[in-house]
mmCIF file of C-alpha atoms in Angstrom:
data_model
loop_
_atom_site.group_PDB
_atom_site.id
_atom_site.type_symbol
_atom_site.label_atom_id
_atom_site.label_comp_id
_atom_site.label_asym_id
_atom_site.label_seq_id
_atom_site.Cartn_x
_atom_site.Cartn_y
_atom_site.Cartn_z
ATOM 1 C CA MET W 1 -15.737 -21.771 -2.911
ATOM 2 C CA ALA W 2 -13.110 -20.715 -4.478
ATOM 3 C CA GLY W 3 -14.140 -18.403 -7.580
ATOM 4 C CA ALA W 4 -17.495 -17.059 -5.849
ATOM 5 C CA LYS W 5 -18.171 -14.116 -3.947
ATOM 6 C CA GLN W 6 -19.218 -14.443 -0.451
ATOM 7 C CA ASP W 7 -21.315 -12.098 1.831
ATOM 8 C CA ASN W 8 -19.201 -12.566 5.100
ATOM 9 C CA CYS W 9 -16.169 -11.096 5.661
ATOM 10 C CA LEU W 10 -12.886 -13.508 6.642
ATOM 11 C CA THR W 11 -9.627 -12.045 8.332
ATOM 12 C CA PRO W 12 -6.412 -13.061 6.534
ATOM 13 C CA ALA W 13 -4.686 -15.363 8.666
ATOM 14 C CA PHE W 14 -1.891 -15.813 5.629
ATOM 15 C CA PHE W 15 1.355 -13.784 6.648
ATOM 16 C CA CYS W 16 4.293 -13.853 3.698
ATOM 17 C CA PRO W 17 7.351 -12.058 5.264
ATOM 18 C CA ASN W 18 10.056 -10.798 2.517
ATOM 19 C CA LEU W 19 7.721 -12.451 -0.007
ATOM 20 C CA LEU W 20 6.522 -10.183 -3.417
ATOM 21 C CA LYS W 21 3.086 -11.851 -3.952
ATOM 22 C CA ALA W 22 1.265 -13.318 -1.824
ATOM 23 C CA ILE W 23 -1.327 -16.005 -2.591
ATOM 24 C CA PRO W 24 -4.620 -15.353 -0.378
ATOM 25 C CA ILE W 25 -6.444 -17.695 1.536
ATOM 26 C CA HIS W 26 -9.575 -16.217 0.307
ATOM 27 C CA PRO W 27 -9.725 -13.454 -2.261
ATOM 28 C CA TRP W 28 -12.394 -12.172 -0.538
ATOM 29 C CA GLU W 29 -12.175 -10.016 2.900
ATOM 30 C CA CYS W 30 -12.739 -6.876 4.580
ATOM 31 C CA ASN W 31 -10.768 -4.438 6.024
ATOM 32 C CA ASP W 32 -11.021 -2.556 9.517
ATOM 33 C CA SER W 33 -13.273 -0.190 8.120
ATOM 34 C CA GLY W 34 -15.611 -2.833 6.746
ATOM 35 C CA MET W 35 -15.436 -2.237 3.242
ATOM 36 C CA ARG W 36 -14.771 -5.130 0.991
ATOM 37 C CA GLN W 37 -11.427 -5.595 -0.496
ATOM 38 C CA PHE W 38 -9.580 -8.065 -2.396
ATOM 39 C CA SER W 39 -6.170 -9.216 -1.411
ATOM 40 C CA VAL W 40 -3.975 -8.135 -3.993
ATOM 41 C CA PHE W 41 -0.046 -8.826 -1.938
ATOM 42 C CA GLU W 42 1.879 -8.478 0.731
ATOM 43 C CA SER W 43 4.995 -7.890 1.566
ATOM 44 C CA THR W 44 7.804 -7.142 4.409
ATOM 45 C CA VAL W 45 11.074 -5.661 4.880
ATOM 46 C CA LEU W 46 13.363 -4.758 7.621
ATOM 47 C CA ILE W 47 15.117 -1.371 6.948
ATOM 48 C CA HIS W 48 18.390 -0.750 9.043
ATOM 49 C CA LEU W 49 16.914 3.304 10.389
ATOM 50 C CA PRO W 50 14.718 4.297 13.231
ATOM 51 C CA VAL W 51 11.003 3.924 12.719
ATOM 52 C CA HIS W 52 10.950 8.178 12.794
ATOM 53 C CA ARG W 53 13.702 8.257 9.970
ATOM 54 C CA VAL W 54 11.533 5.721 7.642
ATOM 55 C CA TRP W 55 8.237 7.572 8.139
ATOM 56 C CA GLU W 56 10.067 10.615 7.017
ATOM 57 C CA LEU W 57 11.520 9.075 3.931
ATOM 58 C CA LEU W 58 7.896 7.364 3.033
ATOM 59 C CA THR W 59 5.843 10.436 3.918
ATOM 60 C CA ASP W 60 8.147 12.839 1.394
ATOM 61 C CA TRP W 61 6.355 12.737 -1.107
ATOM 62 C CA ALA W 62 8.608 14.992 -3.486
ATOM 63 C CA ALA W 63 11.084 12.187 -3.214
ATOM 64 C CA ALA W 64 8.517 9.223 -4.456
ATOM 65 C CA PRO W 65 9.722 9.115 -7.651
ATOM 66 C CA LEU W 66 13.170 8.102 -6.655
ATOM 67 C CA TRP W 67 11.399 4.907 -4.929
ATOM 68 C CA ILE W 68 8.527 4.451 -6.880
ATOM 69 C CA HIS W 69 8.652 2.728 -10.420
ATOM 70 C CA GLY W 70 6.242 4.911 -12.854
ATOM 71 C CA ILE W 71 6.403 7.974 -10.856
ATOM 72 C CA GLY W 72 7.178 11.378 -12.699
ATOM 73 C CA SER W 73 6.116 13.922 -9.473
ATOM 74 C CA MET W 74 4.033 13.374 -6.625
ATOM 75 C CA HIS W 75 2.772 16.708 -4.192
ATOM 76 C CA SER W 76 0.346 17.542 -1.315
ATOM 77 C CA ASP W 77 -2.303 19.351 -2.252
ATOM 78 C CA ASP W 78 -2.162 19.906 2.136
ATOM 79 C CA PRO W 79 0.980 21.025 3.951
ATOM 80 C CA GLU W 80 -0.271 18.976 6.713
ATOM 81 C CA LEU W 81 -0.615 15.516 6.332
ATOM 82 C CA LYS W 82 -3.945 14.249 7.832
ATOM 83 C CA VAL W 83 -7.106 12.110 6.429
ATOM 84 C CA GLY W 84 -8.387 13.241 3.527
ATOM 85 C CA THR W 85 -5.087 14.871 2.290
ATOM 86 C CA ASN W 86 -4.970 14.266 -1.612
ATOM 87 C CA LEU W 87 -1.494 13.022 -3.074
ATOM 88 C CA VAL W 88 -1.407 14.059 -6.837
ATOM 89 C CA TYR W 89 1.166 12.338 -8.780
ATOM 90 C CA ARG W 90 1.843 11.731 -12.263
ATOM 91 C CA VAL W 91 2.330 8.507 -14.043
ATOM 92 C CA SER W 92 2.893 8.125 -18.338
ATOM 93 C CA GLY W 93 1.978 11.959 -18.247
ATOM 94 C CA HIS W 94 -1.482 11.245 -16.562
ATOM 95 C CA GLU W 95 -2.386 12.753 -13.363
ATOM 96 C CA ARG W 96 -3.601 10.249 -10.462
ATOM 97 C CA VAL W 97 -4.689 10.934 -6.680
ATOM 98 C CA TYR W 98 -4.000 9.008 -3.673
ATOM 99 C CA ARG W 99 -6.549 9.983 -0.409
ATOM 100 C CA VAL W 100 -5.040 9.341 3.017
ATOM 101 C CA HIS W 101 -7.881 6.819 4.187
ATOM 102 C CA LYS W 102 -6.094 6.184 7.510
ATOM 103 C CA LEU W 103 -3.126 7.679 9.333
ATOM 104 C CA ILE W 104 -1.310 7.281 12.922
ATOM 105 C CA ASP W 105 1.921 9.621 12.555
ATOM 106 C CA ASN W 106 5.161 7.011 12.824
ATOM 107 C CA ARG W 107 2.672 3.603 12.437
ATOM 108 C CA LEU W 108 0.494 3.438 9.988
ATOM 109 C CA LEU W 109 -0.348 5.216 6.436
ATOM 110 C CA ILE W 110 -3.565 3.822 4.538
ATOM 111 C CA LEU W 111 -3.771 5.257 1.044
ATOM 112 C CA HIS W 112 -6.688 5.032 -1.376
ATOM 113 C CA THR W 113 -6.046 5.355 -5.294
ATOM 114 C CA SER W 114 -10.012 6.011 -5.022
ATOM 115 C CA GLU W 115 -12.710 5.998 -3.323
ATOM 116 C CA ASN W 116 -14.995 4.436 -6.050
ATOM 117 C CA PRO W 117 -15.231 0.857 -6.816
ATOM 118 C CA ASP W 118 -12.332 -1.056 -8.180
ATOM 119 C CA GLY W 119 -9.746 1.069 -6.067
ATOM 120 C CA LEU W 120 -6.555 0.437 -4.988
ATOM 121 C CA SER W 121 -5.823 0.563 -0.755
ATOM 122 C CA TYR W 122 -2.044 0.470 -0.130
ATOM 123 C CA ARG W 123 -1.725 -0.217 4.108
ATOM 124 C CA TYR W 124 1.907 0.690 5.281
ATOM 125 C CA ASP W 125 2.758 -0.392 9.076
ATOM 126 C CA LEU W 126 5.916 0.664 10.445
ATOM 127 C CA LYS W 127 7.215 -1.162 13.845
ATOM 128 C CA ASP W 128 10.166 -0.788 15.541
ATOM 129 C CA ASP W 129 12.200 -3.874 15.538
ATOM 130 C CA ALA W 130 15.145 -3.196 17.602
ATOM 131 C CA GLY W 131 15.953 0.255 16.670
ATOM 132 C CA TYR W 132 15.327 -0.759 12.991
ATOM 133 C CA THR W 133 12.332 -1.021 11.077
ATOM 134 C CA GLU W 134 9.952 -3.333 9.934
ATOM 135 C CA VAL W 135 7.413 -1.851 7.614
ATOM 136 C CA VAL W 136 4.669 -4.458 6.083
ATOM 137 C CA LEU W 137 2.976 -3.201 2.981
ATOM 138 C CA GLN W 138 -0.477 -5.278 1.994
ATOM 139 C CA VAL W 139 -2.408 -3.799 -1.407
ATOM 140 C CA ALA W 140 -6.126 -4.509 -1.729
ATOM 141 C CA ILE W 141 -8.582 -3.830 -4.268
ATOM 142 C CA ILE W 142 -11.405 -1.645 -2.376
ATOM 143 C CA ASN W 143 -14.915 -2.148 -3.159
ATOM 144 C CA PRO W 144 -14.969 -4.275 -5.952
ATOM 145 C CA ASP W 145 -17.720 -4.606 -8.934
ATOM 146 C CA LEU W 146 -15.651 -6.866 -10.711
ATOM 147 C CA SER W 147 -15.723 -10.629 -10.879
ATOM 148 C CA VAL W 148 -13.343 -13.075 -9.334
ATOM 149 C CA GLU W 149 -11.388 -13.582 -12.129
ATOM 150 C CA GLN W 150 -11.210 -9.772 -13.227
ATOM 151 C CA CYS W 151 -9.830 -8.964 -9.826
ATOM 152 C CA GLU W 152 -7.683 -11.676 -10.419
ATOM 153 C CA GLU W 153 -5.878 -10.383 -13.223
ATOM 154 C CA LEU W 154 -6.012 -6.681 -11.982
ATOM 155 C CA ALA W 155 -4.031 -8.031 -8.296
ATOM 156 C CA ALA W 156 -1.667 -10.502 -11.463
ATOM 157 C CA ASN W 157 -0.658 -6.918 -13.408
ATOM 158 C CA VAL W 158 -0.239 -4.872 -9.824
ATOM 159 C CA ARG W 159 1.866 -7.533 -8.134
ATOM 160 C CA GLU W 160 3.992 -7.761 -11.271
ATOM 161 C CA SER W 161 4.175 -3.642 -11.444
ATOM 162 C CA GLU W 162 4.678 -3.422 -7.671
ATOM 163 C CA GLY W 163 5.738 -5.981 -6.148
ATOM 164 C CA ASP W 164 9.080 -5.360 -4.792
ATOM 165 C CA LYS W 165 7.866 -1.369 -3.858
ATOM 166 C CA LEU W 166 8.906 -2.327 0.058
ATOM 167 C CA ASP W 167 12.264 -3.405 -1.686
ATOM 168 C CA GLN W 168 12.821 0.014 -3.665
ATOM 169 C CA LEU W 169 11.682 1.761 -0.710
ATOM 170 C CA ARG W 170 14.545 0.159 1.798
ATOM 171 C CA LEU W 171 16.976 0.951 -0.886
ATOM 172 C CA TYR W 172 16.373 4.423 -1.078
ATOM 173 C CA ALA W 173 15.995 5.073 2.568
ATOM 174 C CA GLU W 174 19.198 3.413 3.370
ATOM 175 C CA GLN W 175 21.113 5.405 0.927
ATOM 176 C CA ALA W 176 19.797 8.725 1.759
ATOM 177 C CA PRO W 177 21.021 10.974 3.542
#
């Protein structure tokens, strides 16, 4: 039933390597914690560095403005990266927060913009590929309290403003000292 919320959760079977915007098979699905989400996009890049180095660069919060458009600054409220850590960042003069939702060192980082309805989830999966790193980014609206049409509009705005995030990470990572 396109265009309508469904109570059942579907696992996405659509994978789009190197695609800046993904068309979800079905907009409503559940993530691994059972949280309802609306798929925004998925993208994949291959970075010509080992996984541990890409992880270091991905989690270097002070350097985030060098590869994430619009971020003026970013810092952690805890020197140790762990679930629950808040990453405070400034965008257009406003302070915002990402919260570390799930973490597996050198493999998985899930950040949420909010635990409230209509927040965004950013899932970074890192995989070793013969000494290089494959990074998959999945972005979703979490626990949306919006209509499908409102979710689609928000998703389109996020794709437009953040669809090249992994390409920017790759460029930054491959030029970093």
